[in-house]
XYZ file of C-alpha atoms in Angstrom:
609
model
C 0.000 0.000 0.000
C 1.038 3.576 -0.630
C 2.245 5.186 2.177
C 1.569 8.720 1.304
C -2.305 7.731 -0.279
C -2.595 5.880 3.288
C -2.306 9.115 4.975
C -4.232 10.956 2.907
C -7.366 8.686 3.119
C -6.778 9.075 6.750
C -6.698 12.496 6.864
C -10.169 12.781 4.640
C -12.088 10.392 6.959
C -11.929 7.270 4.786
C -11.147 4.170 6.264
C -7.303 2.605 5.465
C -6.720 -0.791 5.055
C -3.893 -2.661 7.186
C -1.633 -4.807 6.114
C 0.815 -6.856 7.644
C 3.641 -4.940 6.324
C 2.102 -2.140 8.260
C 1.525 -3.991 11.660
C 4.960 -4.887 11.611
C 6.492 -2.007 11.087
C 4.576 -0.568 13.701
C 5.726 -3.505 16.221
C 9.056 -2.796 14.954
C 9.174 1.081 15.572
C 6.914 0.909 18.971
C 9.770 -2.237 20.084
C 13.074 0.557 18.926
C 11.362 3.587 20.797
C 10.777 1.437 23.739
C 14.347 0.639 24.254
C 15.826 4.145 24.960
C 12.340 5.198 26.768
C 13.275 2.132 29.166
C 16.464 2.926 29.392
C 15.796 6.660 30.245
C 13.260 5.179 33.083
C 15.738 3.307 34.651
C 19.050 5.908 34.623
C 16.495 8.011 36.157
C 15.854 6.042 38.960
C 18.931 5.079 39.486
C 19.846 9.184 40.094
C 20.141 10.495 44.139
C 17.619 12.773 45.067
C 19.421 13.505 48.461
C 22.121 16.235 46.486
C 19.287 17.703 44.632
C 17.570 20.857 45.450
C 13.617 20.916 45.124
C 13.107 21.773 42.152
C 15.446 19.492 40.964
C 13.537 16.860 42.446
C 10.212 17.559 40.998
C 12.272 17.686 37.668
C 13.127 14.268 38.160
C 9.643 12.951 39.689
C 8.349 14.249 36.062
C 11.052 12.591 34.029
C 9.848 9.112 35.717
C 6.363 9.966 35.443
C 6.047 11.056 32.052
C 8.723 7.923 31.247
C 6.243 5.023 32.730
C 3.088 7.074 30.876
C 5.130 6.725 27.335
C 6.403 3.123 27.881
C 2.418 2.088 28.763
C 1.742 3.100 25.590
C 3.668 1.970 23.874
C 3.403 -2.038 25.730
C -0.797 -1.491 24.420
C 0.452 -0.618 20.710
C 3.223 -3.727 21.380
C 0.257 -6.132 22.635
C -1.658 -5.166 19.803
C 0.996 -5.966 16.798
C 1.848 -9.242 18.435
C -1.662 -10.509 17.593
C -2.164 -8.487 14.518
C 1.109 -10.072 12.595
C 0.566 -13.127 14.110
C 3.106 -13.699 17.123
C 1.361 -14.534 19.569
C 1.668 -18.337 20.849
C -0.739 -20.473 22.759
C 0.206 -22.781 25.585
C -2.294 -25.811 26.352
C -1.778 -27.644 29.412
C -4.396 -29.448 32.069
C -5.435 -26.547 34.578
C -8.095 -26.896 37.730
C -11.198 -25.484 36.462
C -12.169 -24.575 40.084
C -9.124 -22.443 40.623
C -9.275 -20.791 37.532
C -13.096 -19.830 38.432
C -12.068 -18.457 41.449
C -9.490 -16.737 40.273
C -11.749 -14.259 37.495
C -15.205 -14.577 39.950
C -12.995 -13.449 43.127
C -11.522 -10.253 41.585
C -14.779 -9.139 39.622
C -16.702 -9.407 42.626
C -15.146 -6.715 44.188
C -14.659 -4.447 41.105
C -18.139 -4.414 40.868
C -18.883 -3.669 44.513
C -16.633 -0.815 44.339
C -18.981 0.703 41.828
C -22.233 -0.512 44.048
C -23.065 -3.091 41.710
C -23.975 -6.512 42.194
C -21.669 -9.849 40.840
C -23.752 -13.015 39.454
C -21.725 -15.885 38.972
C -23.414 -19.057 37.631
C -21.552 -22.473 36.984
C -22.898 -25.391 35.818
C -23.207 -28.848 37.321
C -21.715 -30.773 34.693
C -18.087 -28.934 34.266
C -15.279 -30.914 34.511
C -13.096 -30.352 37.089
C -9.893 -30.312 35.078
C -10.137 -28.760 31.674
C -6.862 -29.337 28.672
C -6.674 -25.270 26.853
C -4.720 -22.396 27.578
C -5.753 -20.794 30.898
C -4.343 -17.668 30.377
C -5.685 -17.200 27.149
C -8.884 -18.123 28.422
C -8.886 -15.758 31.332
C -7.620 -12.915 28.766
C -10.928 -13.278 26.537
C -13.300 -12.939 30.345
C -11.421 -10.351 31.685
C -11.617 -8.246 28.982
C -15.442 -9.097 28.443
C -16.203 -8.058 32.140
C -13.683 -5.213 32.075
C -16.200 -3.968 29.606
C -19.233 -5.187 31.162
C -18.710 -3.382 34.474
C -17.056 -0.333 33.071
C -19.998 0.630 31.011
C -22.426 -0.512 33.612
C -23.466 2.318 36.228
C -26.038 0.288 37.881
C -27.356 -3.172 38.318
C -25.689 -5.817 37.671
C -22.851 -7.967 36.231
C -23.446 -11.396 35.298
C -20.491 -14.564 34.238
C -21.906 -17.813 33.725
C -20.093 -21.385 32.570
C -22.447 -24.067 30.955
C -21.589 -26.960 29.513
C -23.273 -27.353 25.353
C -23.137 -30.802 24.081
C -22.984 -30.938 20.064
C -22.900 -33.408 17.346
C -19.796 -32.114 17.142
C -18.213 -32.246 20.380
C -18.352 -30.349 23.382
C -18.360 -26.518 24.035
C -17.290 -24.789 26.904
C -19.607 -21.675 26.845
C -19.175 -18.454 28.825
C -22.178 -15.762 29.212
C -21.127 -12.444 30.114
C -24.206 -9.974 30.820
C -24.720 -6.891 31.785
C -27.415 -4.000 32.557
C -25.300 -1.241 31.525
C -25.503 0.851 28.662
C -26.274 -1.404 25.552
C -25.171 -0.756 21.872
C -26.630 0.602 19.471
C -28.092 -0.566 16.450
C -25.605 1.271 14.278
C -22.583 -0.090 16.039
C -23.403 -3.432 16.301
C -21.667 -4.147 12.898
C -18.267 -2.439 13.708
C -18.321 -3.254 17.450
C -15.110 -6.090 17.151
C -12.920 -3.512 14.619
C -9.893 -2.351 15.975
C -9.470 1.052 17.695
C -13.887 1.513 17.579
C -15.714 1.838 20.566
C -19.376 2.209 20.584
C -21.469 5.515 21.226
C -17.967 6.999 21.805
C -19.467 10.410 21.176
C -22.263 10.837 23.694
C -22.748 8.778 26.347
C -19.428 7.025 26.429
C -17.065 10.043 26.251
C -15.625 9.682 29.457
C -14.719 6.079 29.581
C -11.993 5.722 29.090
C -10.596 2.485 26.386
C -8.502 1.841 22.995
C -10.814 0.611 21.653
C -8.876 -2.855 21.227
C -10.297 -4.908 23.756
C -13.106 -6.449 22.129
C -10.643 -6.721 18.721
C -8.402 -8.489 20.737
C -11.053 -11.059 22.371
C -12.296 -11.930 19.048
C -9.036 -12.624 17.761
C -8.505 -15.043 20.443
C -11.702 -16.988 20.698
C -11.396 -17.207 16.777
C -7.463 -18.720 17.389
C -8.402 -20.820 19.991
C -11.291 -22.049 17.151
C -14.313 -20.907 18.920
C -16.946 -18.052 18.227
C -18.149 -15.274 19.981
C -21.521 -13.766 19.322
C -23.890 -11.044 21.503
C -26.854 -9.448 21.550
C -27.864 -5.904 23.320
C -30.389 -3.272 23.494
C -29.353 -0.070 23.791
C -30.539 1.633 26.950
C -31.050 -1.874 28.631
C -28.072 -3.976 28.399
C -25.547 -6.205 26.520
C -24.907 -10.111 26.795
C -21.917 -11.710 25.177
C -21.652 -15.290 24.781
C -18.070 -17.328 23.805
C -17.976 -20.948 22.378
C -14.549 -22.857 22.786
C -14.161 -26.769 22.119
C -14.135 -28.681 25.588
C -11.025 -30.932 25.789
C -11.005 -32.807 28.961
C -8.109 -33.025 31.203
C -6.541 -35.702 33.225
C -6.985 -34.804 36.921
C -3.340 -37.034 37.877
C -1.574 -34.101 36.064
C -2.843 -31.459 38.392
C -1.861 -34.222 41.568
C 1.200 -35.222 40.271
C 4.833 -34.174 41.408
C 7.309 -32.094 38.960
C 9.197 -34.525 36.944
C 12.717 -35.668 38.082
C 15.483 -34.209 36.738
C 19.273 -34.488 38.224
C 21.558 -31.368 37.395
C 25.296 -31.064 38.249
C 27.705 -27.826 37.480
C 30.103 -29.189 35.790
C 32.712 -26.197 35.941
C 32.500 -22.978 37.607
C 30.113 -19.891 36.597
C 28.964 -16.979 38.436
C 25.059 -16.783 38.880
C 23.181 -13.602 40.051
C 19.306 -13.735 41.850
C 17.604 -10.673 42.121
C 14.678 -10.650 43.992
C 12.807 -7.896 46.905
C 11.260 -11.483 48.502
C 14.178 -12.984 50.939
C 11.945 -16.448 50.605
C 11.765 -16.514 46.784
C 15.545 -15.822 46.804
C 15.985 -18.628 49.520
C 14.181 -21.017 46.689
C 16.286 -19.585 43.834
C 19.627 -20.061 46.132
C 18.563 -23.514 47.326
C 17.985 -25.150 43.825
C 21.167 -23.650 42.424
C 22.734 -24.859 45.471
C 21.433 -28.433 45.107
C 23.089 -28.363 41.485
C 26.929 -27.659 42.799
C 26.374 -23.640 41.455
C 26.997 -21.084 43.669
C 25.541 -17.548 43.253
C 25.530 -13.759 44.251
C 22.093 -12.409 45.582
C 20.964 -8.859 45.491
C 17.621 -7.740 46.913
C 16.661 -4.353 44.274
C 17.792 -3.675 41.107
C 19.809 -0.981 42.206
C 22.011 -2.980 43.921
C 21.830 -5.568 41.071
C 23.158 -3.410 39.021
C 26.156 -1.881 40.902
C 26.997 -5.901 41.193
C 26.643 -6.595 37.231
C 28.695 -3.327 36.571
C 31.611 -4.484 38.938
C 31.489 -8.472 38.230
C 31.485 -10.281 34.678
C 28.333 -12.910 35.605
C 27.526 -15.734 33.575
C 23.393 -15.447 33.810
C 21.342 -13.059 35.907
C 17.498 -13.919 37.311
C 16.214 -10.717 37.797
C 12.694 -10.094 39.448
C 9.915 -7.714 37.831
C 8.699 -5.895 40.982
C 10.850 -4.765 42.735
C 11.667 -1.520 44.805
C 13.822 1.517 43.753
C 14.247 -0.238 40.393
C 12.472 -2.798 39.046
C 13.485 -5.704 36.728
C 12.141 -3.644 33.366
C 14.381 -0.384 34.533
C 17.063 -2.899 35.580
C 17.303 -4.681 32.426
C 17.553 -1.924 30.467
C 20.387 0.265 32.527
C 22.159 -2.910 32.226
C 21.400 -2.650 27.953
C 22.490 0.447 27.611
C 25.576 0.111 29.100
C 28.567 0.000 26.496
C 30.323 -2.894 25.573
C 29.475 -6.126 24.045
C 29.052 -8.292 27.607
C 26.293 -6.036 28.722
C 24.413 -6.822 25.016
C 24.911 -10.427 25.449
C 24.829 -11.104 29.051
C 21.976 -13.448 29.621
C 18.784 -12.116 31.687
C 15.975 -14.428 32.651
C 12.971 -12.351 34.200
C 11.197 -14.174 37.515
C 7.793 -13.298 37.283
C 4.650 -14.945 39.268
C 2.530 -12.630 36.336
C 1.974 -15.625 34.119
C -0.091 -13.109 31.513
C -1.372 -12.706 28.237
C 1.940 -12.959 25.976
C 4.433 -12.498 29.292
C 7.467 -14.009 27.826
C 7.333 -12.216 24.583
C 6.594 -8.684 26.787
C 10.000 -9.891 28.754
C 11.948 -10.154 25.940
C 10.928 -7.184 23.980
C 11.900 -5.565 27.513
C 15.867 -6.504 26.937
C 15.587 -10.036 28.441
C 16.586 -13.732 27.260
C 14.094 -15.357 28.586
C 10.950 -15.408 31.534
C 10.735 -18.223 34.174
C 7.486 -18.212 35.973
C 6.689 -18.385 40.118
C 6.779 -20.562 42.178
C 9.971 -21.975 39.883
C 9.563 -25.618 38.018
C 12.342 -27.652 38.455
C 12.382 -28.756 35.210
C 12.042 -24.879 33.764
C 14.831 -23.754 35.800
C 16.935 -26.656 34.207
C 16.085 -26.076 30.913
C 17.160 -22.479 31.668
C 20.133 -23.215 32.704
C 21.233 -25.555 29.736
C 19.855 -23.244 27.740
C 22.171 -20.282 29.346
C 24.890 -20.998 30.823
C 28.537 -21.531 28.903
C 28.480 -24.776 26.856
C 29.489 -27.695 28.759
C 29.228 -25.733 32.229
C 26.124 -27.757 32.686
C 25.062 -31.865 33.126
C 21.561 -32.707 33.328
C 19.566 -35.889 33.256
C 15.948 -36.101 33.049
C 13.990 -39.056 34.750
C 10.635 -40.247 35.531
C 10.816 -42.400 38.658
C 12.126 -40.253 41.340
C 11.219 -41.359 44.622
C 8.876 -39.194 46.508
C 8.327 -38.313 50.491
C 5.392 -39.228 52.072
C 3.646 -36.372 51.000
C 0.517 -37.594 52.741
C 2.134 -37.842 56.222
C 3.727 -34.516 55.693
C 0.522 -32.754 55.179
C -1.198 -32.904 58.051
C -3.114 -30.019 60.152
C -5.568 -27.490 58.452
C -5.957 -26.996 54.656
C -4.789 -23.223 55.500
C -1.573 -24.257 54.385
C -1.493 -27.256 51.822
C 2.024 -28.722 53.004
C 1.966 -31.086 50.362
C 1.920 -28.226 48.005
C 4.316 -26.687 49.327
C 7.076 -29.625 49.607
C 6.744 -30.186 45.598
C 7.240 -26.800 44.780
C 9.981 -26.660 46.857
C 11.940 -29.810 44.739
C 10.570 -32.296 47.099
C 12.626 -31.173 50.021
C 10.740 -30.991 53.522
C 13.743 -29.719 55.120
C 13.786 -26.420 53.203
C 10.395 -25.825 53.042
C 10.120 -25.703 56.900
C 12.876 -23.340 56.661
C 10.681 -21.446 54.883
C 7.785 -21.372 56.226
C 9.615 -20.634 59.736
C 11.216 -17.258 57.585
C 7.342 -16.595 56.373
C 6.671 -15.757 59.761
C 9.617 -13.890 60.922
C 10.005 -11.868 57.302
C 6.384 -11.265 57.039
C 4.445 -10.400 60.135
C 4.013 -7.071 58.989
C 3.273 -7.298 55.462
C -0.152 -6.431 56.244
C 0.380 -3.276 58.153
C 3.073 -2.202 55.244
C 0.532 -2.865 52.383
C -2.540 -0.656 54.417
C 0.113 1.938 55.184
C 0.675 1.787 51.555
C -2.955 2.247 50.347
C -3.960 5.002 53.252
C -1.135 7.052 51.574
C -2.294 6.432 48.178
C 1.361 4.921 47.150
C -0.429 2.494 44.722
C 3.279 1.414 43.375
C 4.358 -0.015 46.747
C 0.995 -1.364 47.478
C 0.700 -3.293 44.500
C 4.502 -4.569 44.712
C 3.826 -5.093 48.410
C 0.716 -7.844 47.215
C 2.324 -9.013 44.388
C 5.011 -10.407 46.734
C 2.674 -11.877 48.708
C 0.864 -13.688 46.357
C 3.894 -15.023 44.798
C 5.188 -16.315 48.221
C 2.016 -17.603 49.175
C 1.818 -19.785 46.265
C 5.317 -21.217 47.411
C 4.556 -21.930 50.170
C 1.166 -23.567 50.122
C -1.320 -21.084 50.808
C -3.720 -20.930 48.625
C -6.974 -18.829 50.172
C -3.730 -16.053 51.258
C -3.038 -16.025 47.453
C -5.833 -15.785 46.169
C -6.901 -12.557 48.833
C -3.527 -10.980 47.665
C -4.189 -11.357 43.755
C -7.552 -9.749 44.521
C -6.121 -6.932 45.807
C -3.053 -6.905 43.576
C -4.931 -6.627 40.611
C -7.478 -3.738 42.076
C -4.947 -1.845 42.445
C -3.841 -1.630 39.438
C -7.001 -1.770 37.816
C -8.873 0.252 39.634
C -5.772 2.361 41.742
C -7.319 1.581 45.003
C -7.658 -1.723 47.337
C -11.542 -1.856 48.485
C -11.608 -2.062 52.600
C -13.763 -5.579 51.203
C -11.314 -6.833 50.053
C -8.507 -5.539 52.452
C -10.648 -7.503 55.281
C -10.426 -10.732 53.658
C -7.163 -10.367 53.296
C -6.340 -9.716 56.510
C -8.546 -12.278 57.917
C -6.422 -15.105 55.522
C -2.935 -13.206 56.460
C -3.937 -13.826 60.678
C -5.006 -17.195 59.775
C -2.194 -18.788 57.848
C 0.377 -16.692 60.236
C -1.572 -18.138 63.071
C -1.240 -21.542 61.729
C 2.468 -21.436 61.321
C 3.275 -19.376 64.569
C 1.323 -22.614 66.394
C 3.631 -24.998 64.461
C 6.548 -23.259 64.772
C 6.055 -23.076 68.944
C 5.155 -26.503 68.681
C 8.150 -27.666 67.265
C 10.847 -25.239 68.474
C 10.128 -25.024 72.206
C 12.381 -27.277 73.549
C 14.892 -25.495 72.003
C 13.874 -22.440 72.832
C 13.200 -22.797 76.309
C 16.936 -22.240 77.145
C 17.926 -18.645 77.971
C 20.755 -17.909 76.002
C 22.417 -16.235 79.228
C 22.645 -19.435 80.929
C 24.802 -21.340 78.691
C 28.289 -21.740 79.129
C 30.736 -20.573 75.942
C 32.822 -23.494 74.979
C 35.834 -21.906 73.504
C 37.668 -25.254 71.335
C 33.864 -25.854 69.685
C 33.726 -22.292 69.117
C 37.173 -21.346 67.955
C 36.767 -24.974 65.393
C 32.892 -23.109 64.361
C 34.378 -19.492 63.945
C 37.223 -20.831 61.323
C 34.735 -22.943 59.802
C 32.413 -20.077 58.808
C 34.305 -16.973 58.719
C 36.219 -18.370 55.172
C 32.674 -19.591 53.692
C 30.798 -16.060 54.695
C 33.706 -14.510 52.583
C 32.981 -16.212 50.183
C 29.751 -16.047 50.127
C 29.084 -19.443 50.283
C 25.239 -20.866 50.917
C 27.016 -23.570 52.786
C 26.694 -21.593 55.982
C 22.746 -22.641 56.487
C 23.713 -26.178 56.595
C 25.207 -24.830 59.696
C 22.155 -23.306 61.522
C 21.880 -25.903 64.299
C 25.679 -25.486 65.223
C 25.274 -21.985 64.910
C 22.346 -21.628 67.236
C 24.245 -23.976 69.913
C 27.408 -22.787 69.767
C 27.597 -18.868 69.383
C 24.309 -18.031 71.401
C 25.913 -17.291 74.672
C 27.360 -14.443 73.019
C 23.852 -12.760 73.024
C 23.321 -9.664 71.363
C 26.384 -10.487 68.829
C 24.339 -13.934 68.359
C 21.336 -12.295 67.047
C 22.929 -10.009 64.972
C 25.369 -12.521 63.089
C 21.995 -15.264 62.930
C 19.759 -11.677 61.429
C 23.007 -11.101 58.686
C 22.951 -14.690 57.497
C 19.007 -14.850 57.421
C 19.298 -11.672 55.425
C 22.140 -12.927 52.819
C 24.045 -9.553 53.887
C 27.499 -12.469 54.600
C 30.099 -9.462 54.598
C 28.802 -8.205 57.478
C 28.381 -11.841 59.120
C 31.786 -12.500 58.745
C 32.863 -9.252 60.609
C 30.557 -10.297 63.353
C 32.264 -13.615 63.201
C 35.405 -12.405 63.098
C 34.914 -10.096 66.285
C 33.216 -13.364 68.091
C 36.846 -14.635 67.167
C 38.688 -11.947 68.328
C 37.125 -11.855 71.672
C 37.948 -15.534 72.542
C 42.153 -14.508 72.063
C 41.616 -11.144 74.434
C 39.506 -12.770 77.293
């Protein structure tokens, strides 16, 4: 097509045809202008503000501001040419229909009761409970439908119902989304799935706000997923949309069953660096890289991350999305725009528990290798690291037949926590998941009061970090009804900005009870051992003098062998009290440097007493 009769056609009114040569282009463009805008966002955050005079500072608050406006921009135009030219991939597996119901029913509920209107949800007897399709896909084509329904609703209702249709030629799962809002009119019922339209945009609809792509993009997805989509509305009254997709049932012992074996050994030496705000989902990281003979450097922001990558030639980084200061997007890209050709071709896997619409490809148009989804797969993170890592730095042998632990015995107690859930995502260790679960309570206690802090001050960004962490540790960890109350709110705030007091009291009420749950075990198990004061135990110098050389060279080194020595630790070095605590709260926190001083002091004092 001619560009220049393209534009005028535009410019008179008259509609332009697209082609493919034009989507792409536009990917293309939108994909180059997003790499300096990212990298702009990121040297800007990575500026002091304490050396900076006022004005200054607002300067620099409206650099960031008006950066993260642009780049949201241009990720809608991005999303857009990945389906348009074609890109997009699907990703069928066997998902829990009854989690995946929850999921969409849970959130909606509230975003409708924060505009006073009521949430129907009807599902049918007859649903399987595990369904084979592309989940995310799936929830992509309902979210957007009731996006719609409740935005251009103002009172009423909202209505999502699952059937199941039985065919001649097959089954159909079919999803009814209705509404008493607004309608369509008559004239606009032809146009109402074309790109960039939206309906009565004039009058009534002027200040909703919408692309205009979200329908577009639904139909384009029931159509790849071979289904239909059809609807009905009267304008005035109300709208109902209806979506057909081909039922494919799923095996229920793939939802049961453990990850698949794998054995992986590092084969020569390579430096590894985690990135991640969560201590526990760095714990996980540094545990299964552990397991596999790799050590690695941890950082908790991306600042830090990328002082570390700046001063150190690593191998592969895993670098969190949200994080504080900087997150992994802004880290990423710093680390791009760096000169020289390690910082183009240093590897960077993203660690995201946002498992969305077209994720990995949004990752890697963001300057990164590759996207590895929370809570890790063992078998994901292998293939990551073959993928990765310097040829021949890696052996790895997959097998089907690894013995498992009684997971049965192990989960015992409430269903607050599911333990056996938690064991498998943790590689089938029990040892390291109670680790974990005793750091959930000690490194989390007050994520509750941080994220209401958060939303009284209307800080939205550190709200919404604040419960994607949570969700993405409660998932770890076992805790499903927790995760589910923190995805709620996670996604209200950034939907909506704001974190209904609803929803914020379910929350809390799941927080107390799976904190409650673990506080009880944790007493349970650890009061013998606790019941000791530390200030009547007697410092044996030759088991502490054998401890302190022990540890002192591994903290230098930063070595993840030190946990294996918690239990000495804790008997050994406690009757130095206060020095105790604060060595035991450096190791918890990964910050070794400052462990091994401590150590080194505890050392010290033995040779001047």
């Amino acid at each position: 097509m001619n560009y220049e009769l393209s534009v005028n056609a535009a410019l008179r009114g008259e509609p332009v045809v697209n082609t493919g040569r034009q989507t792409l282009f536009l990917a293309n463009v939108s994909h180059e202008i997003r790499t300096p805008v990212s990298a702009i966002t990121g040297m800007a955050k990575l500026f002091r503000e304490d050396n900076l005079d006022k004005t200054q500072v607002e300067y620099l608050k409206n650099i960031r501001s008006m950066s993260d406006t642009l780049l949201a921009i241009i990720n809608d135009i991005l999303d857009f040419s990945r389906i348009d030219t074609g890109r997009l991939n699907f990703d069928a597996a066997d998902y829990s229909f009854t989690r995946f119901w929850d999921d969409v029913t849970s959130l909606f509920e509230f975003l409708a009761a924060s505009k006073s209107l009521e949430f129907r949800k009807e599902r049918g007897p007859d649903l399987p409970a595990v369904i084979f399709g592309d989940a995310l896909r799936t929830r992509q084509i309902l979210v957007n439908l009731l996006t719609n329904a409740v935005k251009y609703t103002r009172e009423g209702y909202v209505l999502l119902k699952a059937e199941l249709l039985r065919t001649e030629g097959g089954e159909y799962l079919v999803y009814t989304v209705s509404d008493t809002g607004v309608g369509i009119k008559d004239a606009d019922y032809e146009p109402i799935f074309d790109t960039f339209f939206r309906a009565d945009e004039i009058s009534a609809n002027r200040n909703i706000e919408g692309t205009g792509l979200g329908l577009a993009i639904t139909k384009s997805l029931v159509a790849l997923m071979a289904g239909e989509i059809c609807f009905e509305s009267k304008y005035g009254v109300g709208s109902t949309f209806r979506v057909y997709l081909p039922l494919v049932r799923g095996d229920p012992d793939n939802i049961i069953a453990a990850v698949e074996g794998s054995e992986i050994h590092a084969s020569s030496d390579v430096d590894i660096l985690v990135v991640d705000d969560s201590k526990i989902n760095l714990t996980v990281t540094l545990g299964y890289l552990k397991s596999y003979g790799f050590s690695a450097d941890s950082a908790l922001n991306g600042r830090e991350a990328f002082e570390m990558a700046r001063s150190k030639r690593y191998d592969l980084i895993f670098l969190d999305h949200m994080m504080p200061e900087m997150n992994g997007l802004e880290t990423a890209a710093a680390l791009r725009a760096m000169p020289g050709e390690y910082f183009k071709k240093l590897p960077i896997i993203a660690l995201s528990a946002n498992a969305v619409l077209g994720a990995k490809e949004f990752f890697e148009e963001a300057g990164m290798n590759d996207f590895l989804e929370k809570p890790i797969k063992e078998s994901d993170l292998a293939a990551i690291l073959t993928k990765y890592l310097p040829a021949g730095s890696v052996e790895i042998t997959y097998h089907n037949d690894v013995p498992e632990p009684d997971l049965k015995a192990l989960a015992t107690g409430s269903h607050i926590v599911d333990r056996a859930r938690g064991i498998r995502n943790f590689g089938n260790d029990p040892l390291l998941y109670e680790k974990v679960l005793r750091d959930f309570t000690k490194d989390h206690l007050a994520d509750y009061s941080k994220l209401m802090a958060a939303v009284n001050d209307n800080r939205t960004e550190d709200a919404t970090r604040i419960a994607h962490t949570i969700k993405s540790t409660a998932a770890l960890i076992g805790a499903e009804t927790l995760r589910a109350a923190a995805y709620d709110c996670e996604m209200s705030l950034r939907h909506e900005k704001s974190c209904p007091e609803g929803l914020t009291d379910i929350f809390k009420a799941r927080f107390d009870a799976v904190i409650s749950e673990l506080g009880d075990n944790r007493t349970a198990d650890d009061a013998d051992g606790e019941s000791e004061n530390d200030a009547d135990k007697v410092l044996d110098n030759a088991k502490t003098v054998v401890l302190l050389s022990q540890l002192i060279p591994l903290l230098q080194r930063g070595a993840l062998e030190v946990f294996e020595y918690s239990e000495r630790i804790k008997e050994t070095l406690s009757p130095f009290g206060d020095l105790y605590h604060i060595l035991a709260e450096h190791i918890d926190e990964f910050a070794f440097g400052s462990a091994a001083t401590v150590a080194e002091q505890m050392l010290d004092s033995l040779y001047t007493t």
